[in-house]
Amino acid sequence: IYECGCDGFPEGGSDDVADGCDLPDNTLYLLDDGSVLYNSTDAIGGFQFDVDGSGVTGGSGGAAAAAGFTVSAGGSTVLAFSFTGATIPAGCGTLVNLDLSGEATGLSDIIISDATGEALVLDYYESPGEVCDCDGNVLDECGICAGPGAIYECGCEDLPGSDDITD
């Protein structure tokens, strides 16, 4: 498919994230095995989020366990905090390992606080997508390599370059 013959061709996508330190600052990411990765510039005093597409039957390990957090899971919601006021130091790694009862697609309704209960902003990391050329460009929502994205009111039909659209 690729005619450029590049050595070390970038793979892109979620497979590039194997550790929390691979993430941009102040983000969370859920791996297929239920590991929630984090990269935070501030100490974390507690967290809550919903797991999209799956139920959660438990959570253990990671930085939450190391800090002595109590982790509670019910339905698709995870809640964790310390009864003693302990915090997870600023940094990166595995926040918690979740036991999932389905195929999770991400995290939403993320609430993170510091030691005093003030809100911290950590967003869910969205993988950039499938790399489609040797310059590291990704497919847009219409399947066009390095395309402008879903800016078209009528969808992806009859676009310039629509012959290149992959289904």
JSON list of C-alpha atoms in Angstrom, two decimals:
[
{"chain": "A", "resi": 1, "resn": "ILE", "atom": "CA", "xyz": [0.00, 0.00, 0.00]},
{"chain": "A", "resi": 2, "resn": "TYR", "atom": "CA", "xyz": [2.76, 2.47, 0.89]},
{"chain": "A", "resi": 3, "resn": "GLU", "atom": "CA", "xyz": [5.07, 3.32, -1.99]},
{"chain": "A", "resi": 4, "resn": "CYS", "atom": "CA", "xyz": [7.48, 5.41, 0.07]},
{"chain": "A", "resi": 5, "resn": "GLY", "atom": "CA", "xyz": [9.37, 2.44, 1.52]},
{"chain": "A", "resi": 6, "resn": "CYS", "atom": "CA", "xyz": [10.16, 4.28, 4.74]},
{"chain": "A", "resi": 7, "resn": "ASP", "atom": "CA", "xyz": [12.24, 2.57, 7.40]},
{"chain": "A", "resi": 8, "resn": "GLY", "atom": "CA", "xyz": [10.73, 2.99, 10.85]},
{"chain": "A", "resi": 9, "resn": "PHE", "atom": "CA", "xyz": [7.34, 3.92, 9.39]},
{"chain": "A", "resi": 10, "resn": "PRO", "atom": "CA", "xyz": [5.22, 5.37, 12.24]},
{"chain": "A", "resi": 11, "resn": "GLU", "atom": "CA", "xyz": [2.46, 3.05, 13.32]},
{"chain": "A", "resi": 12, "resn": "GLY", "atom": "CA", "xyz": [0.25, 5.56, 15.11]},
{"chain": "A", "resi": 13, "resn": "GLY", "atom": "CA", "xyz": [-2.94, 4.71, 16.94]},
{"chain": "A", "resi": 14, "resn": "SER", "atom": "CA", "xyz": [-3.52, 3.51, 20.47]},
{"chain": "A", "resi": 15, "resn": "ASP", "atom": "CA", "xyz": [-0.79, 0.86, 20.25]},
{"chain": "A", "resi": 16, "resn": "ASP", "atom": "CA", "xyz": [1.73, 3.67, 20.79]},
{"chain": "A", "resi": 17, "resn": "VAL", "atom": "CA", "xyz": [0.50, 4.10, 24.38]},
{"chain": "A", "resi": 18, "resn": "ALA", "atom": "CA", "xyz": [1.98, 1.41, 26.60]},
{"chain": "A", "resi": 19, "resn": "ASP", "atom": "CA", "xyz": [2.66, 3.42, 29.75]},
{"chain": "A", "resi": 20, "resn": "GLY", "atom": "CA", "xyz": [1.27, 6.54, 31.38]},
{"chain": "A", "resi": 21, "resn": "CYS", "atom": "CA", "xyz": [4.49, 8.36, 30.54]},
{"chain": "A", "resi": 22, "resn": "ASP", "atom": "CA", "xyz": [3.62, 7.95, 26.83]},
{"chain": "A", "resi": 23, "resn": "LEU", "atom": "CA", "xyz": [0.62, 10.26, 27.38]},
{"chain": "A", "resi": 24, "resn": "PRO", "atom": "CA", "xyz": [0.49, 14.04, 27.09]},
{"chain": "A", "resi": 25, "resn": "ASP", "atom": "CA", "xyz": [0.34, 15.94, 30.39]},
{"chain": "A", "resi": 26, "resn": "ASN", "atom": "CA", "xyz": [-2.95, 15.81, 32.29]},
{"chain": "A", "resi": 27, "resn": "THR", "atom": "CA", "xyz": [-4.55, 12.90, 30.47]},
{"chain": "A", "resi": 28, "resn": "LEU", "atom": "CA", "xyz": [-5.96, 9.46, 31.24]},
{"chain": "A", "resi": 29, "resn": "TYR", "atom": "CA", "xyz": [-6.14, 6.45, 28.93]},
{"chain": "A", "resi": 30, "resn": "LEU", "atom": "CA", "xyz": [-7.75, 3.02, 29.23]},
{"chain": "A", "resi": 31, "resn": "LEU", "atom": "CA", "xyz": [-5.90, 0.01, 27.83]},
{"chain": "A", "resi": 32, "resn": "ASP", "atom": "CA", "xyz": [-7.75, -3.08, 26.59]},
{"chain": "A", "resi": 33, "resn": "ASP", "atom": "CA", "xyz": [-6.62, -5.04, 29.66]},
{"chain": "A", "resi": 34, "resn": "GLY", "atom": "CA", "xyz": [-8.40, -2.58, 32.01]},
{"chain": "A", "resi": 35, "resn": "SER", "atom": "CA", "xyz": [-5.32, -0.62, 33.05]},
{"chain": "A", "resi": 36, "resn": "VAL", "atom": "CA", "xyz": [-6.07, 3.08, 33.47]},
{"chain": "A", "resi": 37, "resn": "LEU", "atom": "CA", "xyz": [-2.95, 5.08, 32.64]},
{"chain": "A", "resi": 38, "resn": "TYR", "atom": "CA", "xyz": [-2.37, 8.64, 33.82]},
{"chain": "A", "resi": 39, "resn": "ASN", "atom": "CA", "xyz": [0.00, 11.56, 33.35]},
{"chain": "A", "resi": 40, "resn": "SER", "atom": "CA", "xyz": [-0.66, 14.36, 35.83]},
{"chain": "A", "resi": 41, "resn": "THR", "atom": "CA", "xyz": [1.31, 17.51, 36.61]},
{"chain": "A", "resi": 42, "resn": "ASP", "atom": "CA", "xyz": [-0.43, 17.74, 40.01]},
{"chain": "A", "resi": 43, "resn": "ALA", "atom": "CA", "xyz": [-0.88, 15.37, 42.96]},
{"chain": "A", "resi": 44, "resn": "ILE", "atom": "CA", "xyz": [-4.21, 13.52, 42.84]},
{"chain": "A", "resi": 45, "resn": "GLY", "atom": "CA", "xyz": [-6.38, 13.39, 45.97]},
{"chain": "A", "resi": 46, "resn": "GLY", "atom": "CA", "xyz": [-9.25, 11.39, 44.47]},
{"chain": "A", "resi": 47, "resn": "PHE", "atom": "CA", "xyz": [-10.88, 10.42, 41.21]},
{"chain": "A", "resi": 48, "resn": "GLN", "atom": "CA", "xyz": [-14.17, 9.30, 39.68]},
{"chain": "A", "resi": 49, "resn": "PHE", "atom": "CA", "xyz": [-15.03, 8.35, 36.12]},
{"chain": "A", "resi": 50, "resn": "ASP", "atom": "CA", "xyz": [-17.35, 6.19, 34.05]},
{"chain": "A", "resi": 51, "resn": "VAL", "atom": "CA", "xyz": [-16.11, 3.38, 31.83]},
{"chain": "A", "resi": 52, "resn": "ASP", "atom": "CA", "xyz": [-17.81, 3.58, 28.43]},
{"chain": "A", "resi": 53, "resn": "GLY", "atom": "CA", "xyz": [-19.09, 0.33, 26.94]},
{"chain": "A", "resi": 54, "resn": "SER", "atom": "CA", "xyz": [-18.42, -1.90, 29.93]},
{"chain": "A", "resi": 55, "resn": "GLY", "atom": "CA", "xyz": [-19.33, -2.57, 33.51]},
{"chain": "A", "resi": 56, "resn": "VAL", "atom": "CA", "xyz": [-16.66, -2.54, 36.19]},
{"chain": "A", "resi": 57, "resn": "THR", "atom": "CA", "xyz": [-16.58, -5.27, 38.82]},
{"chain": "A", "resi": 58, "resn": "GLY", "atom": "CA", "xyz": [-13.52, -4.06, 40.72]},
{"chain": "A", "resi": 59, "resn": "GLY", "atom": "CA", "xyz": [-10.34, -2.07, 40.76]},
{"chain": "A", "resi": 60, "resn": "SER", "atom": "CA", "xyz": [-6.95, -2.62, 42.36]},
{"chain": "A", "resi": 61, "resn": "GLY", "atom": "CA", "xyz": [-3.25, -1.95, 42.06]},
{"chain": "A", "resi": 62, "resn": "GLY", "atom": "CA", "xyz": [-1.50, 0.92, 40.40]},
{"chain": "A", "resi": 63, "resn": "ALA", "atom": "CA", "xyz": [-0.71, 4.27, 41.97]},
{"chain": "A", "resi": 64, "resn": "ALA", "atom": "CA", "xyz": [-4.10, 4.24, 43.72]},
{"chain": "A", "resi": 65, "resn": "ALA", "atom": "CA", "xyz": [-3.14, 1.15, 45.73]},
{"chain": "A", "resi": 66, "resn": "ALA", "atom": "CA", "xyz": [0.36, 2.49, 46.39]},
{"chain": "A", "resi": 67, "resn": "ALA", "atom": "CA", "xyz": [-1.20, 5.63, 47.91]},
{"chain": "A", "resi": 68, "resn": "GLY", "atom": "CA", "xyz": [-3.62, 3.59, 50.05]},
{"chain": "A", "resi": 69, "resn": "PHE", "atom": "CA", "xyz": [-6.71, 4.68, 48.14]},
{"chain": "A", "resi": 70, "resn": "THR", "atom": "CA", "xyz": [-10.00, 2.87, 48.59]},
{"chain": "A", "resi": 71, "resn": "VAL", "atom": "CA", "xyz": [-11.28, 1.95, 45.13]},
{"chain": "A", "resi": 72, "resn": "SER", "atom": "CA", "xyz": [-14.99, 1.31, 44.67]},
{"chain": "A", "resi": 73, "resn": "ALA", "atom": "CA", "xyz": [-16.69, 0.17, 41.48]},
{"chain": "A", "resi": 74, "resn": "GLY", "atom": "CA", "xyz": [-20.38, -0.10, 40.71]},
{"chain": "A", "resi": 75, "resn": "GLY", "atom": "CA", "xyz": [-22.07, -0.39, 37.34]},
{"chain": "A", "resi": 76, "resn": "SER", "atom": "CA", "xyz": [-19.75, 1.49, 35.05]},
{"chain": "A", "resi": 77, "resn": "THR", "atom": "CA", "xyz": [-18.54, 4.01, 37.66]},
{"chain": "A", "resi": 78, "resn": "VAL", "atom": "CA", "xyz": [-15.21, 3.96, 39.50]},
{"chain": "A", "resi": 79, "resn": "LEU", "atom": "CA", "xyz": [-14.58, 6.07, 42.61]},
{"chain": "A", "resi": 80, "resn": "ALA", "atom": "CA", "xyz": [-11.30, 6.24, 44.55]},
{"chain": "A", "resi": 81, "resn": "PHE", "atom": "CA", "xyz": [-9.97, 8.34, 47.42]},
{"chain": "A", "resi": 82, "resn": "SER", "atom": "CA", "xyz": [-8.00, 8.09, 50.65]},
{"chain": "A", "resi": 83, "resn": "PHE", "atom": "CA", "xyz": [-9.57, 8.13, 54.09]},
{"chain": "A", "resi": 84, "resn": "THR", "atom": "CA", "xyz": [-6.26, 9.44, 55.46]},
{"chain": "A", "resi": 85, "resn": "GLY", "atom": "CA", "xyz": [-5.78, 12.32, 53.01]},
{"chain": "A", "resi": 86, "resn": "ALA", "atom": "CA", "xyz": [-2.99, 10.61, 51.07]},
{"chain": "A", "resi": 87, "resn": "THR", "atom": "CA", "xyz": [-2.37, 11.66, 47.49]},
{"chain": "A", "resi": 88, "resn": "ILE", "atom": "CA", "xyz": [-0.97, 10.12, 44.33]},
{"chain": "A", "resi": 89, "resn": "PRO", "atom": "CA", "xyz": [2.16, 12.16, 43.54]},
{"chain": "A", "resi": 90, "resn": "ALA", "atom": "CA", "xyz": [2.33, 14.14, 40.31]},
{"chain": "A", "resi": 91, "resn": "GLY", "atom": "CA", "xyz": [3.76, 11.94, 37.60]},
{"chain": "A", "resi": 92, "resn": "CYS", "atom": "CA", "xyz": [2.77, 9.15, 35.26]},
{"chain": "A", "resi": 93, "resn": "GLY", "atom": "CA", "xyz": [2.09, 5.43, 35.25]},
{"chain": "A", "resi": 94, "resn": "THR", "atom": "CA", "xyz": [-0.82, 3.11, 35.96]},
{"chain": "A", "resi": 95, "resn": "LEU", "atom": "CA", "xyz": [-3.53, 4.77, 38.03]},
{"chain": "A", "resi": 96, "resn": "VAL", "atom": "CA", "xyz": [-5.58, 1.63, 38.70]},
{"chain": "A", "resi": 97, "resn": "ASN", "atom": "CA", "xyz": [-6.26, -1.78, 37.13]},
{"chain": "A", "resi": 98, "resn": "LEU", "atom": "CA", "xyz": [-9.94, -2.40, 36.48]},
{"chain": "A", "resi": 99, "resn": "ASP", "atom": "CA", "xyz": [-11.84, -5.67, 36.20]},
{"chain": "A", "resi": 100, "resn": "LEU", "atom": "CA", "xyz": [-14.12, -5.09, 33.22]},
{"chain": "A", "resi": 101, "resn": "SER", "atom": "CA", "xyz": [-17.24, -7.05, 32.25]},
{"chain": "A", "resi": 102, "resn": "GLY", "atom": "CA", "xyz": [-17.33, -5.97, 28.60]},
{"chain": "A", "resi": 103, "resn": "GLU", "atom": "CA", "xyz": [-15.37, -4.25, 25.87]},
{"chain": "A", "resi": 104, "resn": "ALA", "atom": "CA", "xyz": [-14.62, -0.77, 27.13]},
{"chain": "A", "resi": 105, "resn": "THR", "atom": "CA", "xyz": [-14.26, 2.05, 24.62]},
{"chain": "A", "resi": 106, "resn": "GLY", "atom": "CA", "xyz": [-12.93, 4.81, 26.89]},
{"chain": "A", "resi": 107, "resn": "LEU", "atom": "CA", "xyz": [-13.57, 6.91, 29.98]},
{"chain": "A", "resi": 108, "resn": "SER", "atom": "CA", "xyz": [-16.05, 9.75, 30.45]},
{"chain": "A", "resi": 109, "resn": "ASP", "atom": "CA", "xyz": [-17.44, 12.03, 33.15]},
{"chain": "A", "resi": 110, "resn": "ILE", "atom": "CA", "xyz": [-13.93, 12.30, 34.59]},
{"chain": "A", "resi": 111, "resn": "ILE", "atom": "CA", "xyz": [-13.68, 14.05, 37.95]},
{"chain": "A", "resi": 112, "resn": "ILE", "atom": "CA", "xyz": [-10.23, 14.43, 39.52]},
{"chain": "A", "resi": 113, "resn": "SER", "atom": "CA", "xyz": [-9.42, 16.42, 42.66]},
{"chain": "A", "resi": 114, "resn": "ASP", "atom": "CA", "xyz": [-6.34, 17.48, 44.54]},
{"chain": "A", "resi": 115, "resn": "ALA", "atom": "CA", "xyz": [-5.72, 16.93, 48.27]},
{"chain": "A", "resi": 116, "resn": "THR", "atom": "CA", "xyz": [-8.04, 19.81, 49.23]},
{"chain": "A", "resi": 117, "resn": "GLY", "atom": "CA", "xyz": [-10.89, 18.75, 46.95]},
{"chain": "A", "resi": 118, "resn": "GLU", "atom": "CA", "xyz": [-10.18, 21.36, 44.27]},
{"chain": "A", "resi": 119, "resn": "ALA", "atom": "CA", "xyz": [-10.86, 20.19, 40.74]},
{"chain": "A", "resi": 120, "resn": "LEU", "atom": "CA", "xyz": [-8.01, 19.12, 38.51]},
{"chain": "A", "resi": 121, "resn": "VAL", "atom": "CA", "xyz": [-8.51, 18.88, 34.77]},
{"chain": "A", "resi": 122, "resn": "LEU", "atom": "CA", "xyz": [-7.42, 15.57, 33.28]},
{"chain": "A", "resi": 123, "resn": "ASP", "atom": "CA", "xyz": [-8.91, 14.66, 29.92]},
{"chain": "A", "resi": 124, "resn": "TYR", "atom": "CA", "xyz": [-9.30, 11.32, 28.21]},
{"chain": "A", "resi": 125, "resn": "TYR", "atom": "CA", "xyz": [-6.56, 10.85, 25.61]},
{"chain": "A", "resi": 126, "resn": "GLU", "atom": "CA", "xyz": [-7.91, 10.16, 22.14]},
{"chain": "A", "resi": 127, "resn": "SER", "atom": "CA", "xyz": [-5.57, 8.22, 19.91]},
{"chain": "A", "resi": 128, "resn": "PRO", "atom": "CA", "xyz": [-4.62, 10.25, 16.84]},
{"chain": "A", "resi": 129, "resn": "GLY", "atom": "CA", "xyz": [-5.79, 7.53, 14.45]},
{"chain": "A", "resi": 130, "resn": "GLU", "atom": "CA", "xyz": [-4.26, 5.34, 11.78]},
{"chain": "A", "resi": 131, "resn": "VAL", "atom": "CA", "xyz": [-1.09, 6.69, 10.19]},
{"chain": "A", "resi": 132, "resn": "CYS", "atom": "CA", "xyz": [-1.45, 6.54, 6.43]},
{"chain": "A", "resi": 133, "resn": "ASP", "atom": "CA", "xyz": [1.82, 7.88, 4.97]},
{"chain": "A", "resi": 134, "resn": "CYS", "atom": "CA", "xyz": [5.52, 8.30, 5.70]},
{"chain": "A", "resi": 135, "resn": "ASP", "atom": "CA", "xyz": [5.00, 11.86, 6.97]},
{"chain": "A", "resi": 136, "resn": "GLY", "atom": "CA", "xyz": [2.96, 10.57, 9.92]},
{"chain": "A", "resi": 137, "resn": "ASN", "atom": "CA", "xyz": [-0.36, 11.95, 8.65]},
{"chain": "A", "resi": 138, "resn": "VAL", "atom": "CA", "xyz": [-3.52, 10.21, 9.81]},
{"chain": "A", "resi": 139, "resn": "LEU", "atom": "CA", "xyz": [-6.81, 9.31, 8.17]},
{"chain": "A", "resi": 140, "resn": "ASP", "atom": "CA", "xyz": [-9.55, 11.85, 8.80]},
{"chain": "A", "resi": 141, "resn": "GLU", "atom": "CA", "xyz": [-13.16, 10.98, 9.60]},
{"chain": "A", "resi": 142, "resn": "CYS", "atom": "CA", "xyz": [-13.85, 10.51, 5.89]},
{"chain": "A", "resi": 143, "resn": "GLY", "atom": "CA", "xyz": [-10.94, 8.12, 5.39]},
{"chain": "A", "resi": 144, "resn": "ILE", "atom": "CA", "xyz": [-8.75, 10.61, 3.50]},
{"chain": "A", "resi": 145, "resn": "CYS", "atom": "CA", "xyz": [-5.06, 10.62, 4.34]},
{"chain": "A", "resi": 146, "resn": "ALA", "atom": "CA", "xyz": [-4.15, 14.03, 5.83]},
{"chain": "A", "resi": 147, "resn": "GLY", "atom": "CA", "xyz": [-7.69, 15.16, 5.05]},
{"chain": "A", "resi": 148, "resn": "PRO", "atom": "CA", "xyz": [-9.37, 18.13, 6.70]},
{"chain": "A", "resi": 149, "resn": "GLY", "atom": "CA", "xyz": [-11.71, 16.03, 8.84]},
{"chain": "A", "resi": 150, "resn": "ALA", "atom": "CA", "xyz": [-15.49, 15.96, 9.02]},
{"chain": "A", "resi": 151, "resn": "ILE", "atom": "CA", "xyz": [-15.99, 19.57, 7.99]},
{"chain": "A", "resi": 152, "resn": "TYR", "atom": "CA", "xyz": [-18.44, 18.72, 5.24]},
{"chain": "A", "resi": 153, "resn": "GLU", "atom": "CA", "xyz": [-22.12, 19.34, 5.90]},
{"chain": "A", "resi": 154, "resn": "CYS", "atom": "CA", "xyz": [-23.19, 16.54, 3.57]},
{"chain": "A", "resi": 155, "resn": "GLY", "atom": "CA", "xyz": [-20.87, 13.92, 5.00]},
{"chain": "A", "resi": 156, "resn": "CYS", "atom": "CA", "xyz": [-18.07, 12.19, 3.15]},
{"chain": "A", "resi": 157, "resn": "GLU", "atom": "CA", "xyz": [-19.72, 11.61, -0.23]},
{"chain": "A", "resi": 158, "resn": "ASP", "atom": "CA", "xyz": [-18.59, 13.47, -3.37]},
{"chain": "A", "resi": 159, "resn": "LEU", "atom": "CA", "xyz": [-15.53, 15.00, -1.73]},
{"chain": "A", "resi": 160, "resn": "PRO", "atom": "CA", "xyz": [-12.43, 16.01, -3.62]},
{"chain": "A", "resi": 161, "resn": "GLY", "atom": "CA", "xyz": [-10.24, 12.93, -3.44]},
{"chain": "A", "resi": 162, "resn": "SER", "atom": "CA", "xyz": [-13.22, 10.71, -2.61]},
{"chain": "A", "resi": 163, "resn": "ASP", "atom": "CA", "xyz": [-11.69, 7.99, -4.80]},
{"chain": "A", "resi": 164, "resn": "ASP", "atom": "CA", "xyz": [-9.15, 7.59, -1.99]},
{"chain": "A", "resi": 165, "resn": "ILE", "atom": "CA", "xyz": [-11.79, 6.99, 0.67]},
{"chain": "A", "resi": 166, "resn": "THR", "atom": "CA", "xyz": [-11.38, 3.66, 2.41]},
{"chain": "A", "resi": 167, "resn": "ASP", "atom": "CA", "xyz": [-14.34, 1.86, 3.90]}
]
